[in-house]
Coordinates of C-alpha atoms and ligand atoms in Angstrom, one line a residue:
Chain A
M18 CA 108.1 57.9 151.6
A19 CA 106.2 60.4 149.5
E20 CA 104.5 63.1 151.5
P21 CA 100.8 62.2 151.8
R22 CA 98.5 64.7 150.1
F23 CA 96.6 65.2 153.4
A24 CA 98.6 65.9 156.5
V25 CA 95.6 65.0 158.6
E26 CA 92.9 62.6 157.6
A27 CA 90.1 61.6 160.0
E28 CA 87.1 59.6 159.3
G29 CA 84.1 59.0 161.6
L30 CA 86.1 59.7 164.8
R31 CA 84.1 58.8 167.9
K32 CA 85.0 59.3 171.5
R33 CA 82.8 59.1 174.6
Y34 CA 83.6 60.1 178.1
G35 CA 81.8 58.4 180.9
G36 CA 79.0 55.8 180.8
P37 CA 76.4 55.2 178.1
R38 CA 73.7 57.2 179.9
D39 CA 75.4 59.9 181.9
G40 CA 78.5 60.4 179.7
T41 CA 79.3 62.9 177.0
Q42 CA 79.7 62.0 173.3
A43 CA 82.7 64.3 172.8
L44 CA 83.3 63.2 169.2
D45 CA 80.4 61.9 167.2
G46 CA 81.6 60.9 163.8
L47 CA 84.1 63.7 163.1
D48 CA 85.5 63.9 159.6
L49 CA 88.5 66.0 158.7
R50 CA 90.9 66.5 155.8
V51 CA 93.7 68.9 156.0
P52 CA 95.8 69.3 152.8
A53 CA 99.6 69.3 153.5
G54 CA 101.1 72.7 153.8
T55 CA 97.9 74.5 154.8
V56 CA 96.4 76.0 158.0
H57 CA 93.1 74.5 159.0
G58 CA 90.9 76.0 161.6
L59 CA 88.7 74.0 163.9
L60 CA 86.0 76.3 165.0
G61 CA 83.4 75.6 167.6
P62 CA 81.8 76.7 170.9
N63 CA 82.8 75.4 174.3
G64 CA 82.4 71.7 174.6
A65 CA 82.2 71.2 170.8
G66 CA 84.9 68.6 170.9
K67 CA 87.8 70.5 169.6
T68 CA 90.3 69.6 172.3
T69 CA 89.1 66.0 172.2
A70 CA 89.8 65.9 168.4
V71 CA 93.3 67.3 168.9
R72 CA 94.0 64.8 171.7
V73 CA 93.0 61.9 169.5
L74 CA 95.0 63.2 166.5
T75 CA 98.1 63.7 168.7
T76 CA 97.8 60.1 170.2
L77 CA 96.9 61.4 173.7
A78 CA 93.5 59.8 173.6
R79 CA 92.3 56.6 171.9
P80 CA 89.2 57.0 169.8
D81 CA 86.3 54.6 170.4
G82 CA 85.7 54.4 166.7
G83 CA 86.8 55.8 163.3
T84 CA 90.3 56.1 162.0
A85 CA 92.8 58.9 161.7
R86 CA 96.1 59.3 159.9
V87 CA 98.5 62.1 160.7
A88 CA 101.5 62.6 158.3
G89 CA 100.5 59.3 156.7
H90 CA 100.5 57.2 159.9
D91 CA 97.6 55.8 161.9
V92 CA 97.3 57.5 165.2
V93 CA 96.4 54.3 167.1
R94 CA 98.5 51.6 165.4
E95 CA 101.5 53.8 164.6
A96 CA 101.3 56.2 167.5
A97 CA 105.1 56.2 168.0
R98 CA 105.7 57.2 164.4
V99 CA 103.1 59.9 164.6
R100 CA 104.8 61.3 167.7
T101 CA 108.0 61.9 165.8
R102 CA 106.1 64.0 163.1
I103 CA 103.9 66.2 165.2
G104 CA 104.2 69.2 167.6
L105 CA 101.5 70.0 170.1
V106 CA 100.6 73.2 171.8
G107 CA 97.9 72.3 174.2
Q108 CA 95.1 74.5 175.5
H109 CA 97.2 75.4 178.5
A110 CA 100.8 76.3 178.1
A111 CA 102.6 73.1 179.1
V112 CA 106.1 74.2 180.1
D113 CA 108.1 73.6 183.2
E114 CA 107.5 76.8 185.2
V115 CA 110.4 76.4 187.5
L116 CA 113.0 76.0 184.8
G117 CA 114.2 78.8 182.5
G118 CA 113.1 79.0 178.9
R119 CA 116.5 77.7 177.7
Q120 CA 116.5 74.8 180.2
N121 CA 113.0 73.9 179.0
L122 CA 114.0 73.8 175.4
V123 CA 117.2 71.8 176.1
M124 CA 115.3 69.3 178.2
F125 CA 112.6 68.8 175.5
G126 CA 115.3 68.6 172.8
R127 CA 117.1 65.8 174.7
L128 CA 113.8 64.0 175.1
Y129 CA 113.4 64.3 171.4
H130 CA 116.8 62.5 171.3
L131 CA 118.8 65.3 169.7
G132 CA 121.7 64.7 172.0
T133 CA 122.8 67.4 174.4
A134 CA 125.0 69.5 172.0
R135 CA 122.3 69.6 169.3
A136 CA 119.6 70.2 171.8
R137 CA 121.5 73.3 173.1
R138 CA 122.0 74.6 169.6
R139 CA 118.4 74.1 168.7
A140 CA 117.3 75.8 171.9
D141 CA 119.3 78.9 171.1
E142 CA 118.0 79.0 167.5
L143 CA 114.4 78.8 168.8
L144 CA 114.9 81.3 171.5
E145 CA 116.2 83.7 168.9
R146 CA 113.4 83.0 166.5
F147 CA 110.7 83.5 169.1
R148 CA 112.4 86.5 170.6
L149 CA 113.0 85.0 174.0
T150 CA 116.8 85.2 174.1
D151 CA 116.7 88.0 176.7
A152 CA 114.4 86.1 179.0
A153 CA 116.1 82.7 178.3
D154 CA 117.4 82.2 181.8
R155 CA 114.4 83.5 183.8
P156 CA 112.0 80.9 185.1
A157 CA 109.1 80.3 182.6
G158 CA 106.7 80.8 185.5
E159 CA 107.7 84.5 185.5
Y160 CA 107.0 84.9 181.7
S161 CA 104.0 86.9 180.5
G162 CA 101.2 84.9 178.9
G163 CA 102.4 85.7 175.4
M164 CA 106.0 84.8 176.2
R165 CA 104.9 81.5 177.7
R166 CA 102.9 80.7 174.6
R167 CA 105.8 81.4 172.4
L168 CA 108.0 79.2 174.6
D169 CA 105.3 76.5 174.3
L170 CA 105.3 77.0 170.5
A171 CA 109.1 76.8 170.4
A172 CA 109.1 73.6 172.3
S173 CA 106.6 72.1 169.9
M174 CA 108.9 73.1 167.0
I175 CA 112.1 71.5 168.2
L176 CA 112.0 68.7 165.6
A177 CA 110.5 71.1 163.0
P178 CA 107.6 68.7 162.7
P179 CA 105.6 68.5 159.5
V180 CA 102.3 68.8 161.3
L181 CA 101.6 71.1 164.2
F182 CA 98.5 71.1 166.4
L183 CA 97.6 74.3 168.2
D184 CA 94.7 74.1 170.7
E185 CA 93.5 77.7 171.2
P186 CA 97.0 79.1 170.9
T187 CA 95.9 82.7 171.7
T188 CA 93.2 82.3 174.3
G189 CA 93.9 84.7 177.1
L190 CA 96.4 86.8 175.2
D191 CA 96.2 90.6 174.7
P192 CA 96.2 91.8 171.1
R193 CA 100.0 92.2 171.1
G194 CA 100.5 88.7 172.4
R195 CA 98.1 87.4 169.8
N196 CA 99.9 89.2 167.0
E197 CA 103.2 87.7 168.2
V198 CA 101.7 84.2 168.1
W199 CA 100.1 84.8 164.7
D200 CA 103.4 85.9 163.3
A201 CA 105.1 82.9 164.7
I202 CA 102.5 80.6 163.1
R203 CA 102.8 82.3 159.7
T204 CA 106.5 81.9 159.7
L205 CA 106.1 78.2 160.4
V206 CA 103.6 77.8 157.6
D207 CA 105.9 79.6 155.2
G208 CA 108.4 77.0 156.0
G209 CA 106.0 74.3 154.9
T210 CA 104.4 73.1 158.2
T211 CA 100.8 72.0 158.2
V212 CA 98.9 73.6 161.0
L213 CA 95.7 72.4 162.6
L214 CA 94.4 75.1 164.9
T215 CA 91.4 75.2 167.2
T216 CA 90.0 78.5 168.2
Q217 CA 87.0 80.4 169.4
Y218 CA 88.2 83.6 167.8
L219 CA 86.7 83.7 164.4
E220 CA 89.0 86.5 163.5
E221 CA 91.9 84.2 164.1
A222 CA 90.6 81.5 161.8
D223 CA 89.7 84.2 159.3
R224 CA 93.2 85.6 159.3
L225 CA 95.3 82.4 159.4
A226 CA 93.3 79.5 158.0
T227 CA 92.8 78.5 154.4
G228 CA 90.2 76.0 155.4
I229 CA 87.8 76.0 158.3
S230 CA 85.7 73.2 159.8
V231 CA 82.9 74.3 162.1
V232 CA 82.4 71.7 164.9
D233 CA 79.5 71.3 167.2
H234 CA 78.4 68.3 169.3
G235 CA 81.5 66.4 168.1
R236 CA 80.7 66.7 164.4
V237 CA 81.7 68.9 161.5
I238 CA 78.6 70.9 160.6
A239 CA 80.1 73.1 157.9
E240 CA 83.4 73.4 156.2
G241 CA 85.1 75.4 153.5
A242 CA 87.3 78.4 152.9
P243 CA 86.4 81.4 155.1
D244 CA 84.9 83.3 152.1
Q245 CA 82.8 80.3 151.1
L246 CA 81.4 80.0 154.6
K247 CA 80.5 83.7 154.6
A248 CA 78.9 83.4 151.2
R249 CA 76.6 80.8 152.7
L250 CA 75.0 83.5 154.8
G251 CA 73.8 85.4 151.7
G252 CA 76.7 87.4 150.4
D253 CA 77.1 91.2 150.7
R254 CA 75.0 93.5 152.8
I255 CA 74.3 97.2 152.5
E256 CA 74.2 99.1 155.8
V257 CA 73.0 102.7 156.3
V258 CA 73.5 104.5 159.6
L259 CA 71.3 107.7 160.1
D260 CA 71.5 110.8 162.2
D261 CA 67.8 111.1 162.9
P262 CA 65.5 108.5 164.3
G263 CA 62.6 110.0 162.3
A264 CA 64.3 109.0 159.1
L265 CA 64.4 105.3 159.9
S266 CA 61.2 104.2 158.1
A267 CA 61.9 106.3 155.0
A268 CA 65.4 104.9 154.8
A269 CA 64.1 101.4 155.3
G270 CA 61.8 101.8 152.3
I271 CA 64.7 103.0 150.1
V272 CA 67.0 100.2 151.2
G273 CA 64.1 97.7 150.6
R274 CA 64.0 98.8 147.0
V275 CA 67.7 97.9 146.3
A276 CA 67.8 94.8 148.6
S277 CA 67.6 91.2 147.6
G278 CA 66.2 90.1 150.9
E279 CA 64.6 91.1 154.2
V280 CA 65.5 94.5 155.6
D281 CA 66.7 94.7 159.2
V282 CA 66.1 97.9 161.2
D283 CA 68.1 98.5 164.3
A284 CA 66.3 101.4 165.9
E285 CA 68.7 101.8 168.7
A286 CA 71.8 102.0 166.5
L287 CA 69.8 104.0 163.9
R288 CA 70.9 101.4 161.4
V289 CA 69.2 99.8 158.4
G290 CA 70.7 96.8 156.7
A291 CA 69.8 94.3 154.0
P292 CA 71.4 91.7 151.7
V293 CA 72.2 92.9 148.2
T294 CA 73.3 91.2 145.0
G295 CA 74.7 93.8 142.7
R296 CA 77.3 95.4 144.9
A297 CA 78.2 98.8 143.3
A298 CA 74.9 99.3 141.5
A299 CA 72.9 98.8 144.7
L300 CA 75.2 101.2 146.6
T301 CA 74.9 104.0 144.0
E302 CA 71.2 103.5 143.7
A303 CA 70.8 103.7 147.5
V304 CA 73.0 106.8 147.8
R305 CA 71.1 108.6 145.0
A306 CA 67.6 107.8 146.5
L307 CA 68.6 108.8 150.0
D308 CA 70.0 112.0 148.7
E309 CA 66.9 112.8 146.7
A310 CA 64.7 112.1 149.7
G311 CA 66.8 114.6 151.7
L312 CA 67.8 112.1 154.4
A313 CA 70.9 112.9 156.4
V314 CA 73.2 109.8 156.3
A315 CA 75.9 109.3 158.9
D316 CA 77.5 106.3 157.2
I317 CA 76.7 104.0 154.3
G318 CA 78.6 101.0 153.1
L319 CA 78.8 97.5 151.8
R320 CA 80.2 94.7 153.9
R321 CA 80.6 91.0 154.0
P322 CA 79.1 89.1 156.9
T323 CA 81.7 88.5 159.6
L324 CA 82.7 84.9 160.5
D325 CA 80.9 85.5 163.8
E326 CA 77.6 85.8 162.0
V327 CA 78.4 82.6 160.1
F328 CA 79.3 80.9 163.3
L329 CA 76.2 82.0 165.2
H330 CA 74.1 81.0 162.3
L331 CA 75.6 77.6 162.0
T332 CA 75.8 76.6 165.6
D333 CA 73.0 76.0 168.0
A334 CA 73.7 79.2 169.9
G335 CA 72.4 81.3 167.0
K336 CA 69.6 79.0 165.8
S337 CA 67.2 80.1 168.5
E338 CA 67.9 83.8 167.8
K339 CA 67.6 83.9 164.1
E340 CA 66.7 81.4 161.4
V341 CA 68.4 82.3 158.1
P342 CA 67.9 79.9 155.2
A343 CA 71.3 78.7 154.0
Chain B
M2 CA 112.5 45.6 173.9
S3 CA 115.5 46.3 171.7
V4 CA 118.8 47.5 173.1
Q5 CA 118.2 50.8 171.4
T6 CA 114.8 51.3 173.1
L7 CA 116.4 50.4 176.4
R8 CA 119.2 52.9 175.9
W9 CA 116.7 55.7 175.2
A10 CA 114.6 54.7 178.1
V11 CA 117.7 55.1 180.4
A12 CA 118.7 58.4 178.7
D13 CA 115.2 59.8 179.0
G14 CA 114.9 58.7 182.6
R15 CA 118.2 60.5 183.3
T16 CA 117.0 63.7 181.5
L17 CA 114.0 63.8 183.8
T18 CA 116.0 63.1 186.9
G19 CA 118.2 66.0 185.8
R20 CA 115.1 68.1 185.5
A21 CA 114.2 67.5 189.2
L22 CA 117.8 68.3 190.2
A23 CA 117.6 71.5 188.2
H24 CA 114.4 72.4 190.1
W25 CA 116.4 72.2 193.4
A26 CA 119.1 74.4 192.0
R27 CA 116.5 76.9 191.0
R28 CA 114.8 76.8 194.4
P29 CA 117.4 76.2 197.0
G30 CA 115.2 77.8 199.7
E31 CA 112.5 75.3 199.2
V32 CA 114.9 72.4 199.4
A33 CA 116.5 73.8 202.6
V34 CA 113.1 74.1 204.2
A35 CA 112.2 70.5 203.2
L36 CA 115.5 69.2 204.7
L37 CA 115.3 71.3 207.8
F38 CA 111.7 70.5 208.8
P39 CA 112.5 67.0 210.1
V40 CA 115.5 68.4 212.0
M41 CA 113.2 71.0 213.6
V42 CA 110.8 68.3 214.6
V43 CA 113.6 66.3 216.2
L44 CA 114.8 69.3 218.1
M45 CA 111.3 70.2 219.2
M46 CA 110.4 66.7 220.3
G47 CA 113.7 66.0 221.8
Y48 CA 114.2 69.2 223.9
L49 CA 110.6 70.3 224.5
F50 CA 108.9 67.0 225.3
G51 CA 112.0 65.0 225.8
G52 CA 112.1 65.5 229.6
Q53 CA 108.5 64.1 230.0
M54 CA 109.1 61.0 227.9
D55 CA 110.3 57.7 229.2
V56 CA 111.7 55.2 226.8
P57 CA 110.5 51.7 227.8
G58 CA 113.7 49.8 228.4
G59 CA 115.6 52.9 229.2
G60 CA 117.8 55.2 227.1
S61 CA 117.7 58.7 225.9
Y62 CA 114.5 59.9 224.3
R63 CA 116.4 62.0 221.8
E64 CA 118.3 59.0 220.6
F65 CA 115.0 57.1 220.5
I66 CA 113.3 59.5 218.1
V67 CA 116.1 60.0 215.6
P68 CA 115.4 56.7 213.8
G69 CA 111.7 57.5 214.1
M70 CA 112.2 60.8 212.4
F71 CA 114.2 59.1 209.6
A72 CA 111.2 56.9 208.9
L73 CA 108.6 59.7 209.2
T74 CA 110.6 61.7 206.7
M75 CA 110.4 58.8 204.3
A76 CA 106.7 58.6 204.8
F77 CA 106.1 62.3 204.3
G78 CA 108.0 62.0 201.1
V79 CA 104.7 60.7 199.6
E80 CA 103.6 64.3 199.6
T81 CA 106.6 65.5 197.6
T82 CA 106.1 62.8 195.0
F83 CA 102.4 63.4 194.9
A84 CA 102.7 67.1 194.4
A85 CA 105.2 66.8 191.6
V86 CA 103.2 64.2 189.7
A87 CA 99.9 65.9 190.2
G88 CA 101.3 69.3 189.2
D89 CA 102.8 67.9 186.0
A90 CA 99.5 66.3 185.1
A91 CA 97.4 69.4 185.9
K92 CA 99.7 71.7 184.0
G93 CA 99.7 69.5 180.8
V94 CA 103.4 68.8 181.1
T95 CA 102.6 65.0 181.4
D96 CA 100.5 65.3 178.2
R97 CA 103.3 67.1 176.4
F98 CA 105.6 64.2 177.4
R99 CA 103.1 61.7 176.2
A100 CA 102.8 63.3 172.8
M101 CA 106.6 63.1 172.4
P102 CA 108.5 60.2 171.0
M103 CA 110.2 59.5 174.3
A104 CA 110.2 56.4 176.5
P105 CA 106.9 56.3 178.4
S106 CA 108.6 54.8 181.4
A107 CA 110.9 57.8 181.7
V108 CA 108.3 60.0 183.4
V109 CA 108.0 57.6 186.4
V110 CA 111.5 56.4 186.4
G111 CA 112.8 60.0 186.4
R112 CA 110.5 60.9 189.3
A113 CA 111.5 57.8 191.3
A114 CA 115.2 58.4 190.9
A115 CA 114.9 62.1 191.8
D116 CA 112.9 61.4 194.9
M117 CA 115.3 58.7 196.0
L118 CA 118.2 61.1 195.6
H119 CA 116.3 63.7 197.6
S120 CA 115.7 61.1 200.4
V121 CA 119.4 60.2 200.5
A122 CA 120.2 63.9 201.0
A123 CA 117.5 64.2 203.7
L124 CA 118.8 61.2 205.6
A125 CA 122.4 62.5 205.4
V126 CA 121.4 65.9 206.8
M127 CA 119.3 64.3 209.5
A128 CA 122.0 61.9 210.5
V129 CA 124.5 64.7 210.9
C130 CA 122.0 66.7 213.1
G131 CA 121.2 63.5 215.0
V132 CA 124.8 63.0 215.8
L133 CA 125.0 66.6 217.0
I134 CA 122.2 66.0 219.6
G135 CA 123.6 62.7 220.8
W136 CA 122.3 60.0 218.5
R137 CA 124.8 57.2 217.8
V138 CA 125.1 54.1 215.8
H139 CA 126.2 51.5 218.4
D140 CA 126.4 48.3 216.4
G141 CA 128.8 48.9 213.6
I142 CA 128.8 50.1 210.1
A143 CA 127.1 47.0 208.6
G144 CA 124.0 47.4 210.8
A145 CA 123.9 51.1 210.0
L146 CA 124.0 50.6 206.3
A147 CA 121.3 47.9 206.6
G148 CA 119.1 50.4 208.5
F149 CA 119.5 53.1 206.0
G150 CA 118.8 50.5 203.3
L151 CA 115.5 49.7 204.9
L152 CA 114.6 53.3 205.2
L153 CA 115.2 53.8 201.5
L154 CA 113.3 50.7 200.7
L155 CA 110.3 52.1 202.5
R156 CA 110.7 55.4 200.6
F157 CA 111.0 53.5 197.3
S158 CA 107.7 51.8 197.9
L159 CA 106.1 55.0 198.9
V160 CA 107.3 56.8 195.7
W161 CA 105.0 54.5 193.8
M162 CA 102.1 55.2 196.2
G163 CA 102.8 58.9 195.5
I164 CA 102.9 58.5 191.8
Y165 CA 99.7 56.5 191.8
L166 CA 97.9 59.1 194.0
G167 CA 99.3 61.9 191.9
L168 CA 98.0 60.4 188.7
M169 CA 94.6 59.9 190.3
A170 CA 94.4 63.4 191.6
K171 CA 92.4 66.2 190.1
G172 CA 95.1 68.7 190.9
P173 CA 98.1 69.5 193.1
E174 CA 95.8 71.1 195.7
S175 CA 94.6 67.8 196.9
V176 CA 98.0 67.4 198.7
A177 CA 96.0 68.2 201.8
A178 CA 94.0 65.0 201.3
V179 CA 97.3 63.1 201.1
Q180 CA 98.5 64.7 204.3
I181 CA 95.3 63.5 206.0
L182 CA 96.1 60.0 204.8
V183 CA 99.9 60.1 205.6
W184 CA 100.1 61.9 208.9
P185 CA 98.0 59.5 211.1
I186 CA 99.8 56.6 209.5
G187 CA 103.1 58.4 210.3
F188 CA 102.3 59.2 213.9
L189 CA 100.3 56.1 214.8
S190 CA 103.6 54.1 214.8
S191 CA 106.6 53.6 217.0
A192 CA 108.3 56.6 215.4
L193 CA 108.0 59.1 218.2
I194 CA 106.2 57.1 221.0
A195 CA 106.5 53.6 222.1
P196 CA 103.4 51.6 221.2
S197 CA 103.5 49.9 224.7
T198 CA 102.5 53.3 226.2
M199 CA 99.5 53.6 223.9
P200 CA 96.0 52.3 224.7
G201 CA 96.0 48.6 224.0
W202 CA 94.2 48.5 220.7
L203 CA 96.0 51.5 219.3
G204 CA 99.3 50.1 220.4
A205 CA 98.4 46.9 218.5
I206 CA 97.6 48.8 215.3
A207 CA 100.8 50.9 215.7
E208 CA 102.9 47.7 216.1
W209 CA 101.6 46.3 212.8
N210 CA 102.0 49.7 211.0
P211 CA 104.6 49.3 208.2
M212 CA 106.2 52.5 209.5
S213 CA 106.8 50.8 212.9
A214 CA 108.4 47.8 211.2
T215 CA 111.1 50.1 209.6
V216 CA 111.5 52.2 212.8
T217 CA 111.9 49.2 215.1
A218 CA 114.2 47.4 212.7
C219 CA 116.4 50.5 212.4
R220 CA 116.6 50.8 216.2
E221 CA 117.6 47.2 216.4
L222 CA 120.2 47.6 213.6
F223 CA 121.6 50.9 215.0
G224 CA 121.5 49.6 218.6
D225 CA 119.4 52.6 219.6
P226 CA 117.1 52.6 222.7
G227 CA 113.6 51.4 222.5
Q228 CA 112.2 47.9 223.2
A229 CA 110.4 46.0 220.5
G230 CA 106.8 45.3 221.4
T231 CA 105.5 41.8 222.0
S232 CA 103.4 41.4 218.9
W233 CA 104.7 39.0 216.1
A234 CA 105.2 42.0 213.8
A235 CA 107.3 43.8 216.4
Q236 CA 109.3 40.7 217.2
H237 CA 110.1 40.2 213.5
S238 CA 110.6 43.9 212.6
V239 CA 113.6 43.4 210.2
L240 CA 111.6 40.8 208.2
M241 CA 108.5 43.0 208.2
A242 CA 110.6 46.1 207.2
V243 CA 111.4 44.2 204.1
V244 CA 108.0 42.6 203.5
W245 CA 105.8 45.7 204.0
P246 CA 107.6 47.8 201.3
L247 CA 107.6 44.9 198.9
V248 CA 103.9 44.6 199.4
I249 CA 103.3 48.3 199.0
A250 CA 105.4 48.3 195.8
A251 CA 103.7 45.2 194.5
V252 CA 100.4 47.0 194.8
F253 CA 101.2 50.4 193.6
I254 CA 103.6 49.7 190.7
P255 CA 101.0 47.9 188.6
L256 CA 98.3 50.4 189.7
S257 CA 100.5 53.3 188.6
V258 CA 101.5 51.7 185.3
R259 CA 97.8 50.9 184.6
R260 CA 96.7 54.4 185.5
Y261 CA 99.4 56.0 183.3
R262 CA 98.3 53.9 180.4
A263 CA 94.7 54.6 181.0
M264 CA 95.3 58.4 180.6
G265 CA 94.7 57.8 176.9
R266 CA 91.3 56.3 177.4
Ligands
ATP428 N1 88.4 63.9 180.4 C1 87.1 64.1 180.2 N2 86.2 63.5 181.0 C2 84.9 63.7 180.9 N3 84.4 64.5 179.9 C3 85.2 65.2 179.1 C4 86.6 65.0 179.2 N4 87.2 65.8 178.3 C5 86.2 66.4 177.7 N5 85.0 66.0 178.1 C6 83.7 66.5 177.6 O1 83.6 66.3 176.2 C7 83.0 67.4 175.6 C8 84.0 68.0 174.6 O2 85.1 68.6 175.3 P1 86.3 69.3 174.6 O3 87.2 69.6 175.6 O4 86.8 68.5 173.5 O5 85.6 70.6 174.0 P2 86.2 71.9 173.4 O6 85.6 72.1 172.1 O7 87.7 71.8 173.4 O8 85.8 73.0 174.4 P3 86.5 74.4 174.9 O9 86.2 75.4 173.8 O10 85.8 74.7 176.1 O11 87.9 74.1 175.1 C9 82.6 68.4 176.7 O12 81.3 68.2 176.9 C10 83.5 68.0 177.8 O13 82.8 68.2 179.0
MG429 MG1 89.2 72.9 174.3

């Protein structure tokens, strides 16, 4: 069978928990398309429906409505086929904490029907690859959070599945653990795996994902490449940080002249910021004008909006704080 | 179901039974405590209270309580099953299994097989300790085997009760709730005290308790001291020791299967 163009294709997924009145509409018409061989980020606040989406796509939960195909197979009608083509790392590391890392991988390998000898060989390969060989015989319950995650990841990779689902793979990890997991994910993607990743860390989506869907209230409210999403917030911004609070209003006037939109003044941080269109021209113009006015500048620069700003802007959380026209 | 599917179901069940055995190998201390606890109860009851207790119909109290303790151990096994099932569900291990292309039945079959093996080991240890304190099988090997068979039948039915409760639980912490359910059922029986010495209505409940059926039947089959009560249930204990577990299994097997399937809804 030819590889489908989209590794994950969901249309109008709906899923409700509880009754019609007191329940929660966890998925409310979710659409998703993930091209094969890419990393796609599912971004959203707590309760947005990310985990529910992953559970439906990995055959763990039955949708009330809509359809989804993973690796070319329907998640409801061909659940068994889907299960041979996916790996899942759930929100909480799901490994046997009493058994050692190697025992875990051999057990899962046998349950994937590799046979004992192949399951052993595969376990050793994966331990090596995820740098767990030294800890292979210690109980997984004694592993650090990062090691446990890597074991979890290794277990989901036993069949080298074409599609991998990772539900908040780095939540609760320190920066080092996070980097380890990111490296592991990048290696998998280089090998051709499609990854659907949910996260609350925008930095994570920014670094790993080629496409992002922002989810809220069980629906996709924005999608695109990280840069496209950022561009929707109004492109580049100029920011000036001053030494002297007295210079704030003069600086705001100068920045206002080069700006393409409203000027923000943060008196506490002694910072003046505004969106600009011509990047270099605006920067040189501002530097020259500030210098002429004799204002002492601590820092000046151009930057793109962070994904956090995009996120706050798009989801409810940010709407009440600031209304920015898209 | 094709032959291939069946073969995988058996293989997967065995893999998960092996998993439970590997747990024991990893935690021998825990296993030892679990096996020695009933022995301790027998010693405590037998030597501390033994002098105060009269067995209706005569005979040694220590010999009286050994079959009772066998059955109590089977009943308390519900907690072991429950904790394992609820723990796997809470930690997401069950979900990982469900998202894998393995036989869905293996999760429960593996659990049941492992718990039955555990119970066989527990009975063996207790039987040896029982013999050391004076318990004997008086009526031959066939009766003894039948008695142990009934005990394992009771345990088998309770495995399903444990699986069902474990699947229903919010987390392994609720094991306390299961204890609250199991302990009164365990003690309000003929296991350690003859129902004829209880207040009338309590004694009647105790005689109809499924636990008592197994205990009384075992005493009969082993030829151990202890008079059967006068109720119909006590008079037909061997029959009831077969019927009760079948009823329990008939209730909890379909409930468990339904609950397991409903995890996806
Ligand atoms: N098993 C369940 N029973 C009842 N309600 C549920 C269940 N699972 C999820 N929900 C509800 O559905 C909604 C979506 O939950 P979901 O777990 O998919 O969110 P999420 O985006 O993964 O959140 P988080 O970032 O906190 O993990 C929430 O309101 C949640 O309370
Ligand atoms: Mg979640």
